[in-house]
XYZ file of C-alpha atoms in Angstrom:
184
model
C 0.000 0.000 0.000
C 1.277 3.471 -0.911
C 1.451 6.477 1.366
C 0.594 10.077 0.520
C 3.401 12.650 0.681
C 2.621 16.192 1.822
C 1.507 18.341 -1.104
C 1.391 22.155 -1.079
C -0.123 24.346 -3.764
C -0.496 27.976 -4.798
C -1.686 29.669 -7.982
C -1.565 32.614 -10.303
C -4.084 33.267 -13.054
C -1.948 31.334 -15.544
C -0.094 28.713 -13.436
C -0.408 26.303 -10.539
C 2.520 25.702 -8.206
C 2.428 22.187 -6.787
C 5.164 21.069 -4.393
C 5.411 17.431 -3.305
C 7.450 17.267 -0.116
C 9.323 13.986 -0.206
C 12.997 13.950 0.868
C 15.325 11.676 -1.076
C 12.680 10.775 -3.651
C 13.692 8.063 -6.099
C 11.988 6.579 -9.161
C 9.893 9.744 -9.542
C 7.043 9.366 -12.021
C 4.723 12.189 -13.009
C 1.772 12.105 -15.306
C -0.348 15.133 -16.132
C -3.273 14.876 -18.505
C -4.933 17.789 -20.340
C -8.267 17.133 -18.561
C -6.561 17.962 -15.252
C -5.492 14.545 -13.973
C -2.325 14.819 -11.880
C -0.521 11.634 -10.843
C 2.719 11.419 -8.868
C 4.566 8.351 -7.589
C 8.002 7.794 -6.080
C 9.864 5.825 -3.458
C 11.805 7.231 -0.538
C 14.184 6.063 2.137
C 16.372 3.017 2.547
C 13.314 0.746 2.567
C 12.080 2.332 -0.690
C 8.654 3.105 0.757
C 6.200 3.851 -2.091
C 4.338 7.184 -2.181
C 1.498 8.182 -4.503
C -0.755 11.143 -5.139
C -3.605 11.292 -7.617
C -5.545 14.534 -7.986
C -8.393 15.587 -10.255
C -7.527 19.233 -10.820
C -10.407 21.679 -11.009
C -9.942 22.516 -14.697
C -7.908 21.715 -17.802
C -4.146 22.248 -18.100
C -1.552 22.510 -20.877
C 0.810 19.571 -20.421
C 3.418 20.742 -22.949
C 3.995 24.051 -21.120
C 4.200 22.537 -17.620
C 7.570 22.067 -15.900
C 9.019 19.901 -13.116
C 12.073 20.338 -10.895
C 13.383 17.660 -8.533
C 15.365 18.722 -5.466
C 16.762 16.770 -2.536
C 13.759 17.558 -0.281
C 10.888 18.198 -2.687
C 9.612 18.001 -6.249
C 8.170 21.231 -7.620
C 5.774 21.525 -10.532
C 4.637 24.578 -12.435
C 1.472 23.509 -14.227
C 0.175 25.780 -16.990
C -3.588 26.385 -16.830
C -5.558 26.048 -20.072
C -7.423 29.280 -19.292
C -5.954 32.303 -17.539
C -8.344 32.489 -14.618
C -8.250 32.004 -10.855
C -9.556 28.729 -9.517
C -11.685 28.636 -6.380
C -9.821 25.492 -5.265
C -7.200 23.078 -6.594
C -9.253 19.912 -7.004
C -12.748 19.050 -8.227
C -13.642 17.354 -4.949
C -15.857 19.624 -2.869
C -15.846 19.809 0.881
C -12.811 19.354 3.041
C -9.611 18.675 1.033
C -7.481 15.612 1.762
C -5.273 15.987 4.859
C -2.050 15.742 2.841
C -3.028 18.747 0.656
C -2.357 22.256 2.017
C -1.909 25.809 0.738
C 1.683 26.924 0.126
C 1.591 30.277 1.922
C 5.198 31.002 0.884
C 4.096 31.257 -2.761
C 0.523 32.430 -2.307
C -0.678 35.857 -3.432
C -4.216 37.159 -3.630
C -5.945 37.501 -6.955
C -6.162 41.295 -6.755
C -2.419 41.578 -6.016
C -1.185 39.537 -8.964
C -0.490 42.400 -11.369
C 1.357 45.645 -10.885
C -0.027 48.942 -12.162
C 1.724 48.260 -15.493
C -0.428 45.158 -15.989
C 2.540 42.766 -15.925
C 3.236 40.075 -13.357
C 5.414 41.292 -10.524
C 9.072 40.422 -10.921
C 11.728 39.912 -8.313
C 12.025 36.277 -7.250
C 12.138 34.383 -10.521
C 8.884 32.602 -11.333
C 7.509 33.108 -7.823
C 6.352 36.677 -8.579
C 7.469 38.329 -5.321
C 8.535 41.957 -5.369
C 9.657 42.804 -1.846
C 9.635 46.605 -2.153
C 5.967 46.462 -3.201
C 4.844 44.093 -0.467
C 2.783 45.859 2.174
C 4.223 44.349 5.315
C 2.660 46.921 7.633
C 4.271 49.496 9.838
C 5.456 52.972 9.034
C 8.918 52.085 7.830
C 12.189 52.425 9.684
C 12.216 56.205 10.107
C 10.965 56.125 13.674
C 7.621 55.632 15.328
C 4.365 56.006 13.470
C 2.755 59.463 13.544
C 1.049 60.209 16.852
C 3.072 57.589 18.718
C 5.594 58.460 21.423
C 8.814 56.560 21.948
C 8.435 56.188 25.720
C 5.204 54.699 27.071
C 6.248 55.116 30.726
C 6.266 58.928 30.492
C 2.710 58.899 29.159
C 1.453 57.032 32.208
C 3.294 59.342 34.629
C 2.050 62.475 32.820
C -1.527 61.217 32.934
C -1.216 60.515 36.678
C 0.335 63.952 37.272
C -2.537 65.642 35.442
C -5.096 63.730 37.484
C -3.442 64.469 40.860
C -3.995 68.283 40.968
C -7.671 67.928 40.146
C -8.020 65.311 42.891
C -6.297 67.676 45.365
C -8.698 70.481 44.402
C -11.687 68.243 45.070
C -10.341 67.274 48.521
C -9.503 70.879 49.320
C -12.931 72.196 48.374
C -14.617 69.456 50.363
C -12.729 70.478 53.541
C -13.250 74.200 52.968
C -9.538 74.938 52.425
C -10.034 75.892 48.784
C -11.050 79.458 49.684
C -7.894 80.062 51.668
C -5.587 78.743 48.996
C -7.070 80.957 46.285
C -6.237 84.183 48.109
Protein backbone atom coordinates (compact mmCIF):
# COMPACT_ATOMS: atom_id res chain seq x y z
CA UNK A 1 0.00 0.00 0.00
CA UNK A 2 1.28 3.47 -0.91
CA UNK A 3 1.45 6.48 1.37
CA UNK A 4 0.59 10.08 0.52
CA UNK A 5 3.40 12.65 0.68
CA UNK A 6 2.62 16.19 1.82
CA UNK A 7 1.51 18.34 -1.10
CA UNK A 8 1.39 22.15 -1.08
CA UNK A 9 -0.12 24.35 -3.76
CA UNK A 10 -0.50 27.98 -4.80
CA UNK A 11 -1.69 29.67 -7.98
CA UNK A 12 -1.57 32.61 -10.30
CA UNK A 13 -4.08 33.27 -13.05
CA UNK A 14 -1.95 31.33 -15.54
CA UNK A 15 -0.09 28.71 -13.44
CA UNK A 16 -0.41 26.30 -10.54
CA UNK A 17 2.52 25.70 -8.21
CA UNK A 18 2.43 22.19 -6.79
CA UNK A 19 5.16 21.07 -4.39
CA UNK A 20 5.41 17.43 -3.31
CA UNK A 21 7.45 17.27 -0.12
CA UNK A 22 9.32 13.99 -0.21
CA UNK A 23 13.00 13.95 0.87
CA UNK A 24 15.33 11.68 -1.08
CA UNK A 25 12.68 10.77 -3.65
CA UNK A 26 13.69 8.06 -6.10
CA UNK A 27 11.99 6.58 -9.16
CA UNK A 28 9.89 9.74 -9.54
CA UNK A 29 7.04 9.37 -12.02
CA UNK A 30 4.72 12.19 -13.01
CA UNK A 31 1.77 12.11 -15.31
CA UNK A 32 -0.35 15.13 -16.13
CA UNK A 33 -3.27 14.88 -18.51
CA UNK A 34 -4.93 17.79 -20.34
CA UNK A 35 -8.27 17.13 -18.56
CA UNK A 36 -6.56 17.96 -15.25
CA UNK A 37 -5.49 14.55 -13.97
CA UNK A 38 -2.33 14.82 -11.88
CA UNK A 39 -0.52 11.63 -10.84
CA UNK A 40 2.72 11.42 -8.87
CA UNK A 41 4.57 8.35 -7.59
CA UNK A 42 8.00 7.79 -6.08
CA UNK A 43 9.86 5.82 -3.46
CA UNK A 44 11.80 7.23 -0.54
CA UNK A 45 14.18 6.06 2.14
CA UNK A 46 16.37 3.02 2.55
CA UNK A 47 13.31 0.75 2.57
CA UNK A 48 12.08 2.33 -0.69
CA UNK A 49 8.65 3.11 0.76
CA UNK A 50 6.20 3.85 -2.09
CA UNK A 51 4.34 7.18 -2.18
CA UNK A 52 1.50 8.18 -4.50
CA UNK A 53 -0.75 11.14 -5.14
CA UNK A 54 -3.61 11.29 -7.62
CA UNK A 55 -5.54 14.53 -7.99
CA UNK A 56 -8.39 15.59 -10.25
CA UNK A 57 -7.53 19.23 -10.82
CA UNK A 58 -10.41 21.68 -11.01
CA UNK A 59 -9.94 22.52 -14.70
CA UNK A 60 -7.91 21.71 -17.80
CA UNK A 61 -4.15 22.25 -18.10
CA UNK A 62 -1.55 22.51 -20.88
CA UNK A 63 0.81 19.57 -20.42
CA UNK A 64 3.42 20.74 -22.95
CA UNK A 65 4.00 24.05 -21.12
CA UNK A 66 4.20 22.54 -17.62
CA UNK A 67 7.57 22.07 -15.90
CA UNK A 68 9.02 19.90 -13.12
CA UNK A 69 12.07 20.34 -10.89
CA UNK A 70 13.38 17.66 -8.53
CA UNK A 71 15.37 18.72 -5.47
CA UNK A 72 16.76 16.77 -2.54
CA UNK A 73 13.76 17.56 -0.28
CA UNK A 74 10.89 18.20 -2.69
CA UNK A 75 9.61 18.00 -6.25
CA UNK A 76 8.17 21.23 -7.62
CA UNK A 77 5.77 21.53 -10.53
CA UNK A 78 4.64 24.58 -12.44
CA UNK A 79 1.47 23.51 -14.23
CA UNK A 80 0.18 25.78 -16.99
CA UNK A 81 -3.59 26.38 -16.83
CA UNK A 82 -5.56 26.05 -20.07
CA UNK A 83 -7.42 29.28 -19.29
CA UNK A 84 -5.95 32.30 -17.54
CA UNK A 85 -8.34 32.49 -14.62
CA UNK A 86 -8.25 32.00 -10.85
CA UNK A 87 -9.56 28.73 -9.52
CA UNK A 88 -11.68 28.64 -6.38
CA UNK A 89 -9.82 25.49 -5.27
CA UNK A 90 -7.20 23.08 -6.59
CA UNK A 91 -9.25 19.91 -7.00
CA UNK A 92 -12.75 19.05 -8.23
CA UNK A 93 -13.64 17.35 -4.95
CA UNK A 94 -15.86 19.62 -2.87
CA UNK A 95 -15.85 19.81 0.88
CA UNK A 96 -12.81 19.35 3.04
CA UNK A 97 -9.61 18.68 1.03
CA UNK A 98 -7.48 15.61 1.76
CA UNK A 99 -5.27 15.99 4.86
CA UNK A 100 -2.05 15.74 2.84
CA UNK A 101 -3.03 18.75 0.66
CA UNK A 102 -2.36 22.26 2.02
CA UNK A 103 -1.91 25.81 0.74
CA UNK A 104 1.68 26.92 0.13
CA UNK A 105 1.59 30.28 1.92
CA UNK A 106 5.20 31.00 0.88
CA UNK A 107 4.10 31.26 -2.76
CA UNK A 108 0.52 32.43 -2.31
CA UNK A 109 -0.68 35.86 -3.43
CA UNK A 110 -4.22 37.16 -3.63
CA UNK A 111 -5.94 37.50 -6.96
CA UNK A 112 -6.16 41.29 -6.75
CA UNK A 113 -2.42 41.58 -6.02
CA UNK A 114 -1.19 39.54 -8.96
CA UNK A 115 -0.49 42.40 -11.37
CA UNK A 116 1.36 45.65 -10.88
CA UNK A 117 -0.03 48.94 -12.16
CA UNK A 118 1.72 48.26 -15.49
CA UNK A 119 -0.43 45.16 -15.99
CA UNK A 120 2.54 42.77 -15.93
CA UNK A 121 3.24 40.07 -13.36
CA UNK A 122 5.41 41.29 -10.52
CA UNK A 123 9.07 40.42 -10.92
CA UNK A 124 11.73 39.91 -8.31
CA UNK A 125 12.03 36.28 -7.25
CA UNK A 126 12.14 34.38 -10.52
CA UNK A 127 8.88 32.60 -11.33
CA UNK A 128 7.51 33.11 -7.82
CA UNK A 129 6.35 36.68 -8.58
CA UNK A 130 7.47 38.33 -5.32
CA UNK A 131 8.54 41.96 -5.37
CA UNK A 132 9.66 42.80 -1.85
CA UNK A 133 9.63 46.60 -2.15
CA UNK A 134 5.97 46.46 -3.20
CA UNK A 135 4.84 44.09 -0.47
CA UNK A 136 2.78 45.86 2.17
CA UNK A 137 4.22 44.35 5.32
CA UNK A 138 2.66 46.92 7.63
CA UNK A 139 4.27 49.50 9.84
CA UNK A 140 5.46 52.97 9.03
CA UNK A 141 8.92 52.09 7.83
CA UNK A 142 12.19 52.42 9.68
CA UNK A 143 12.22 56.20 10.11
CA UNK A 144 10.97 56.12 13.67
CA UNK A 145 7.62 55.63 15.33
CA UNK A 146 4.36 56.01 13.47
CA UNK A 147 2.76 59.46 13.54
CA UNK A 148 1.05 60.21 16.85
CA UNK A 149 3.07 57.59 18.72
CA UNK A 150 5.59 58.46 21.42
CA UNK A 151 8.81 56.56 21.95
CA UNK A 152 8.43 56.19 25.72
CA UNK A 153 5.20 54.70 27.07
CA UNK A 154 6.25 55.12 30.73
CA UNK A 155 6.27 58.93 30.49
CA UNK A 156 2.71 58.90 29.16
CA UNK A 157 1.45 57.03 32.21
CA UNK A 158 3.29 59.34 34.63
CA UNK A 159 2.05 62.47 32.82
CA UNK A 160 -1.53 61.22 32.93
CA UNK A 161 -1.22 60.51 36.68
CA UNK A 162 0.34 63.95 37.27
CA UNK A 163 -2.54 65.64 35.44
CA UNK A 164 -5.10 63.73 37.48
CA UNK A 165 -3.44 64.47 40.86
CA UNK A 166 -3.99 68.28 40.97
CA UNK A 167 -7.67 67.93 40.15
CA UNK A 168 -8.02 65.31 42.89
CA UNK A 169 -6.30 67.68 45.37
CA UNK A 170 -8.70 70.48 44.40
CA UNK A 171 -11.69 68.24 45.07
CA UNK A 172 -10.34 67.27 48.52
CA UNK A 173 -9.50 70.88 49.32
CA UNK A 174 -12.93 72.20 48.37
CA UNK A 175 -14.62 69.46 50.36
CA UNK A 176 -12.73 70.48 53.54
CA UNK A 177 -13.25 74.20 52.97
CA UNK A 178 -9.54 74.94 52.43
CA UNK A 179 -10.03 75.89 48.78
CA UNK A 180 -11.05 79.46 49.68
CA UNK A 181 -7.89 80.06 51.67
CA UNK A 182 -5.59 78.74 49.00
CA UNK A 183 -7.07 80.96 46.29
CA UNK A 184 -6.24 84.18 48.11
